[in-house]
Amino acid sequence: MIKNNLWESLIWIIIWIFILSFIILWIANLLINSNNIVDTYDDKKIINILNNNTNFIINKLDLSNINENENFYLFKDKVNNKFLIFTWSSNIWYKYIDEYWNNIDDINLYNWEIFTRTIYIEKKDSSLWIENHVIVTNINKYTTN
């Protein structure tokens, strides 16, 4: 007598399809997560470079006119090759920069990554007679959503 194994083969095919679909979904999830990790690393790398450059430039500037905990903004003047310091809330648009330190005039028309840069000075009194000036920069990625 001949046994009909067609239904057993069909069940095994269905089981292997489910197993392969779970493996493919796992691989796709791994690829999506790795892309997110790369994007996060790129953003942190750019923020770190901008932060280090900001601290280096601020250490070279005269900050005697800036009060403690007063927000100020830097502007890279390409014509005169100088960095200008702006304060007050009317100059708040100078906090929006791109990854190349260029100020962004209209954030709604700019299609690439935008970063915000807020700079202020914290004055800490040490136990000695000298006052320590600590410059704090806060650079974040700005999303237009």
PDB file of C-alpha atoms in Angstrom, residues 4-142:
ATOM      1  CA  ASN A   4       0.308   9.589   0.908  1.00  0.00           C
ATOM      2  CA  ASN A   5       2.931  11.922   2.451  1.00  0.00           C
ATOM      3  CA  LEU A   6       1.684  15.042   0.709  1.00  0.00           C
ATOM      4  CA  TRP A   7       0.070  16.571   3.804  1.00  0.00           C
ATOM      5  CA  GLU A   8       3.201  15.933   5.915  1.00  0.00           C
ATOM      6  CA  SER A   9       5.359  17.656   3.304  1.00  0.00           C
ATOM      7  CA  LEU A  10       2.963  20.600   3.222  1.00  0.00           C
ATOM      8  CA  ILE A  11       3.108  20.989   7.016  1.00  0.00           C
ATOM      9  CA  TRP A  12       6.916  20.871   6.983  1.00  0.00           C
ATOM     10  CA  ILE A  13       7.038  23.485   4.225  1.00  0.00           C
ATOM     11  CA  ILE A  14       4.739  25.791   6.231  1.00  0.00           C
ATOM     12  CA  ILE A  15       6.846  25.319   9.378  1.00  0.00           C
ATOM     13  CA  TRP A  16      10.074  26.145   7.489  1.00  0.00           C
ATOM     14  CA  ILE A  17       8.463  29.208   5.917  1.00  0.00           C
ATOM     15  CA  PHE A  18       7.565  30.496   9.401  1.00  0.00           C
ATOM     16  CA  ILE A  19      11.061  29.818  10.699  1.00  0.00           C
ATOM     17  CA  LEU A  20      12.670  31.546   7.705  1.00  0.00           C
ATOM     18  CA  SER A  21      10.312  34.521   7.997  1.00  0.00           C
ATOM     19  CA  PHE A  22      11.284  34.976  11.663  1.00  0.00           C
ATOM     20  CA  ILE A  23      14.975  34.820  10.725  1.00  0.00           C
ATOM     21  CA  ILE A  24      14.492  37.368   7.920  1.00  0.00           C
ATOM     22  CA  LEU A  25      12.556  39.705  10.255  1.00  0.00           C
ATOM     23  CA  TRP A  26      15.309  39.390  12.858  1.00  0.00           C
ATOM     24  CA  ILE A  27      17.978  40.289  10.271  1.00  0.00           C
ATOM     25  CA  ALA A  28      15.907  43.265   9.041  1.00  0.00           C
ATOM     26  CA  ASN A  29      15.470  44.491  12.621  1.00  0.00           C
ATOM     27  CA  LEU A  30      19.223  44.191  13.164  1.00  0.00           C
ATOM     28  CA  LEU A  31      19.913  46.287  10.049  1.00  0.00           C
ATOM     29  CA  ILE A  32      17.443  48.981  11.099  1.00  0.00           C
ATOM     30  CA  ASN A  33      18.987  49.193  14.571  1.00  0.00           C
ATOM     31  CA  SER A  34      22.505  49.385  13.152  1.00  0.00           C
ATOM     32  CA  ASN A  35      21.456  52.301  10.917  1.00  0.00           C
ATOM     33  CA  ASN A  36      20.010  54.095  13.962  1.00  0.00           C
ATOM     34  CA  ILE A  37      23.263  53.551  15.861  1.00  0.00           C
ATOM     35  CA  VAL A  38      25.302  54.957  12.985  1.00  0.00           C
ATOM     36  CA  ASP A  39      23.043  58.031  12.758  1.00  0.00           C
ATOM     37  CA  THR A  40      23.314  58.612  16.505  1.00  0.00           C
ATOM     38  CA  TYR A  41      27.091  58.265  16.364  1.00  0.00           C
ATOM     39  CA  ASP A  42      27.330  60.756  13.487  1.00  0.00           C
ATOM     40  CA  ASP A  43      25.205  63.298  15.368  1.00  0.00           C
ATOM     41  CA  LYS A  44      27.256  62.938  18.550  1.00  0.00           C
ATOM     42  CA  LYS A  45      30.494  63.229  16.577  1.00  0.00           C
ATOM     43  CA  ILE A  46      29.380  66.480  14.929  1.00  0.00           C
ATOM     44  CA  ILE A  47      28.133  67.872  18.249  1.00  0.00           C
ATOM     45  CA  ASN A  48      31.432  67.006  19.918  1.00  0.00           C
ATOM     46  CA  ILE A  49      33.446  68.711  17.150  1.00  0.00           C
ATOM     47  CA  LEU A  50      31.238  71.824  17.308  1.00  0.00           C
ATOM     48  CA  ASN A  51      31.531  71.909  21.092  1.00  0.00           C
ATOM     49  CA  ASN A  52      35.318  71.602  21.045  1.00  0.00           C
ATOM     50  CA  ASN A  53      35.644  74.258  18.352  1.00  0.00           C
ATOM     51  CA  THR A  54      33.348  76.582  20.280  1.00  0.00           C
ATOM     52  CA  ASN A  55      35.369  76.186  23.469  1.00  0.00           C
ATOM     53  CA  PHE A  56      38.636  76.736  21.624  1.00  0.00           C
ATOM     54  CA  ILE A  57      37.373  79.910  19.940  1.00  0.00           C
ATOM     55  CA  ILE A  58      35.821  81.305  23.108  1.00  0.00           C
ATOM     56  CA  ASN A  59      39.083  80.891  24.980  1.00  0.00           C
ATOM     57  CA  LYS A  60      40.703  83.161  22.386  1.00  0.00           C
ATOM     58  CA  LEU A  61      38.060  85.922  22.638  1.00  0.00           C
ATOM     59  CA  ASP A  62      37.719  88.781  25.093  1.00  0.00           C
ATOM     60  CA  LEU A  63      34.737  87.990  27.316  1.00  0.00           C
ATOM     61  CA  SER A  64      35.104  90.836  29.794  1.00  0.00           C
ATOM     62  CA  ASN A  65      31.812  92.442  28.698  1.00  0.00           C
ATOM     63  CA  ILE A  66      29.783  89.278  29.217  1.00  0.00           C
ATOM     64  CA  ASN A  67      27.976  88.900  32.538  1.00  0.00           C
ATOM     65  CA  GLU A  68      27.739  85.691  34.469  1.00  0.00           C
ATOM     66  CA  ASN A  69      25.071  83.258  33.183  1.00  0.00           C
ATOM     67  CA  GLU A  70      24.213  85.561  30.298  1.00  0.00           C
ATOM     68  CA  ASN A  71      23.569  83.731  27.060  1.00  0.00           C
ATOM     69  CA  PHE A  72      25.625  84.926  24.152  1.00  0.00           C
ATOM     70  CA  TYR A  73      26.034  83.867  20.559  1.00  0.00           C
ATOM     71  CA  LEU A  74      28.956  83.672  18.177  1.00  0.00           C
ATOM     72  CA  PHE A  75      28.936  84.788  14.593  1.00  0.00           C
ATOM     73  CA  LYS A  76      31.627  83.800  12.112  1.00  0.00           C
ATOM     74  CA  ASP A  77      32.298  86.853   9.959  1.00  0.00           C
ATOM     75  CA  LYS A  78      33.776  85.425   6.780  1.00  0.00           C
ATOM     76  CA  VAL A  79      34.621  88.805   5.279  1.00  0.00           C
ATOM     77  CA  ASN A  80      36.861  90.011   8.115  1.00  0.00           C
ATOM     78  CA  ASN A  81      37.811  86.548   9.408  1.00  0.00           C
ATOM     79  CA  LYS A  82      36.631  87.344  12.923  1.00  0.00           C
ATOM     80  CA  PHE A  83      34.248  85.926  15.432  1.00  0.00           C
ATOM     81  CA  LEU A  84      31.702  88.369  16.786  1.00  0.00           C
ATOM     82  CA  ILE A  85      29.892  88.066  20.097  1.00  0.00           C
ATOM     83  CA  PHE A  86      26.203  88.930  20.272  1.00  0.00           C
ATOM     84  CA  THR A  87      24.021  89.093  23.355  1.00  0.00           C
ATOM     85  CA  TRP A  88      20.374  89.878  24.089  1.00  0.00           C
ATOM     86  CA  SER A  89      17.342  88.059  22.847  1.00  0.00           C
ATOM     87  CA  SER A  90      17.179  90.040  19.605  1.00  0.00           C
ATOM     88  CA  ASN A  91      20.227  88.065  18.424  1.00  0.00           C
ATOM     89  CA  ILE A  92      18.771  84.660  19.208  1.00  0.00           C
ATOM     90  CA  TRP A  93      18.901  83.673  15.521  1.00  0.00           C
ATOM     91  CA  TYR A  94      22.667  83.393  15.801  1.00  0.00           C
ATOM     92  CA  LYS A  95      22.271  80.229  17.826  1.00  0.00           C
ATOM     93  CA  TYR A  96      21.209  78.206  14.761  1.00  0.00           C
ATOM     94  CA  ILE A  97      24.214  76.837  12.889  1.00  0.00           C
ATOM     95  CA  ASP A  98      25.017  74.032  10.515  1.00  0.00           C
ATOM     96  CA  GLU A  99      27.838  71.548  10.932  1.00  0.00           C
ATOM     97  CA  TYR A 100      30.284  73.937   9.234  1.00  0.00           C
ATOM     98  CA  TRP A 101      29.634  76.824  11.664  1.00  0.00           C
ATOM     99  CA  ASN A 102      27.565  78.777   9.173  1.00  0.00           C
ATOM    100  CA  ASN A 103      24.672  80.675  10.663  1.00  0.00           C
ATOM    101  CA  ILE A 104      21.258  79.837   9.324  1.00  0.00           C
ATOM    102  CA  ASP A 105      19.034  82.756   8.492  1.00  0.00           C
ATOM    103  CA  ASP A 106      15.722  80.958   8.077  1.00  0.00           C
ATOM    104  CA  ILE A 107      15.412  77.563   9.731  1.00  0.00           C
ATOM    105  CA  ASN A 108      12.197  76.778   7.869  1.00  0.00           C
ATOM    106  CA  LEU A 109      13.882  77.003   4.475  1.00  0.00           C
ATOM    107  CA  TYR A 110      17.015  75.079   5.436  1.00  0.00           C
ATOM    108  CA  ASN A 111      16.836  71.405   4.441  1.00  0.00           C
ATOM    109  CA  TRP A 112      19.920  69.965   6.151  1.00  0.00           C
ATOM    110  CA  GLU A 113      20.832  69.331   9.773  1.00  0.00           C
ATOM    111  CA  ILE A 114      20.506  72.303  12.112  1.00  0.00           C
ATOM    112  CA  PHE A 115      22.270  72.632  15.446  1.00  0.00           C
ATOM    113  CA  THR A 116      21.571  75.070  18.250  1.00  0.00           C
ATOM    114  CA  ARG A 117      24.428  76.546  20.214  1.00  0.00           C
ATOM    115  CA  THR A 118      23.912  78.264  23.549  1.00  0.00           C
ATOM    116  CA  ILE A 119      26.948  79.657  25.342  1.00  0.00           C
ATOM    117  CA  TYR A 120      27.250  81.196  28.779  1.00  0.00           C
ATOM    118  CA  ILE A 121      29.857  81.697  31.478  1.00  0.00           C
ATOM    119  CA  GLU A 122      29.720  80.197  34.930  1.00  0.00           C
ATOM    120  CA  LYS A 123      31.948  81.879  37.457  1.00  0.00           C
ATOM    121  CA  LYS A 124      33.096  79.672  40.266  1.00  0.00           C
ATOM    122  CA  ASP A 125      34.940  80.980  43.287  1.00  0.00           C
ATOM    123  CA  SER A 126      37.704  78.717  44.369  1.00  0.00           C
ATOM    124  CA  SER A 127      39.354  78.586  47.756  1.00  0.00           C
ATOM    125  CA  LEU A 128      42.202  80.683  46.337  1.00  0.00           C
ATOM    126  CA  TRP A 129      41.965  84.362  45.428  1.00  0.00           C
ATOM    127  CA  ILE A 130      41.520  83.609  41.770  1.00  0.00           C
ATOM    128  CA  GLU A 131      38.114  83.330  40.156  1.00  0.00           C
ATOM    129  CA  ASN A 132      37.717  80.423  37.768  1.00  0.00           C
ATOM    130  CA  HIS A 133      35.827  81.040  34.557  1.00  0.00           C
ATOM    131  CA  VAL A 134      34.122  77.989  33.179  1.00  0.00           C
ATOM    132  CA  ILE A 135      32.545  78.344  29.768  1.00  0.00           C
ATOM    133  CA  VAL A 136      29.597  76.077  29.135  1.00  0.00           C
ATOM    134  CA  THR A 137      28.345  75.367  25.661  1.00  0.00           C
ATOM    135  CA  ASN A 138      25.236  73.437  24.905  1.00  0.00           C
ATOM    136  CA  ILE A 139      24.997  72.165  21.344  1.00  0.00           C
ATOM    137  CA  ASN A 140      22.005  70.098  20.296  1.00  0.00           C
ATOM    138  CA  LYS A 141      20.526  68.903  17.071  1.00  0.00           C
ATOM    139  CA  TYR A 142      17.498  70.995  16.168  1.00  0.00           C
TER     140      TYR A 142
END
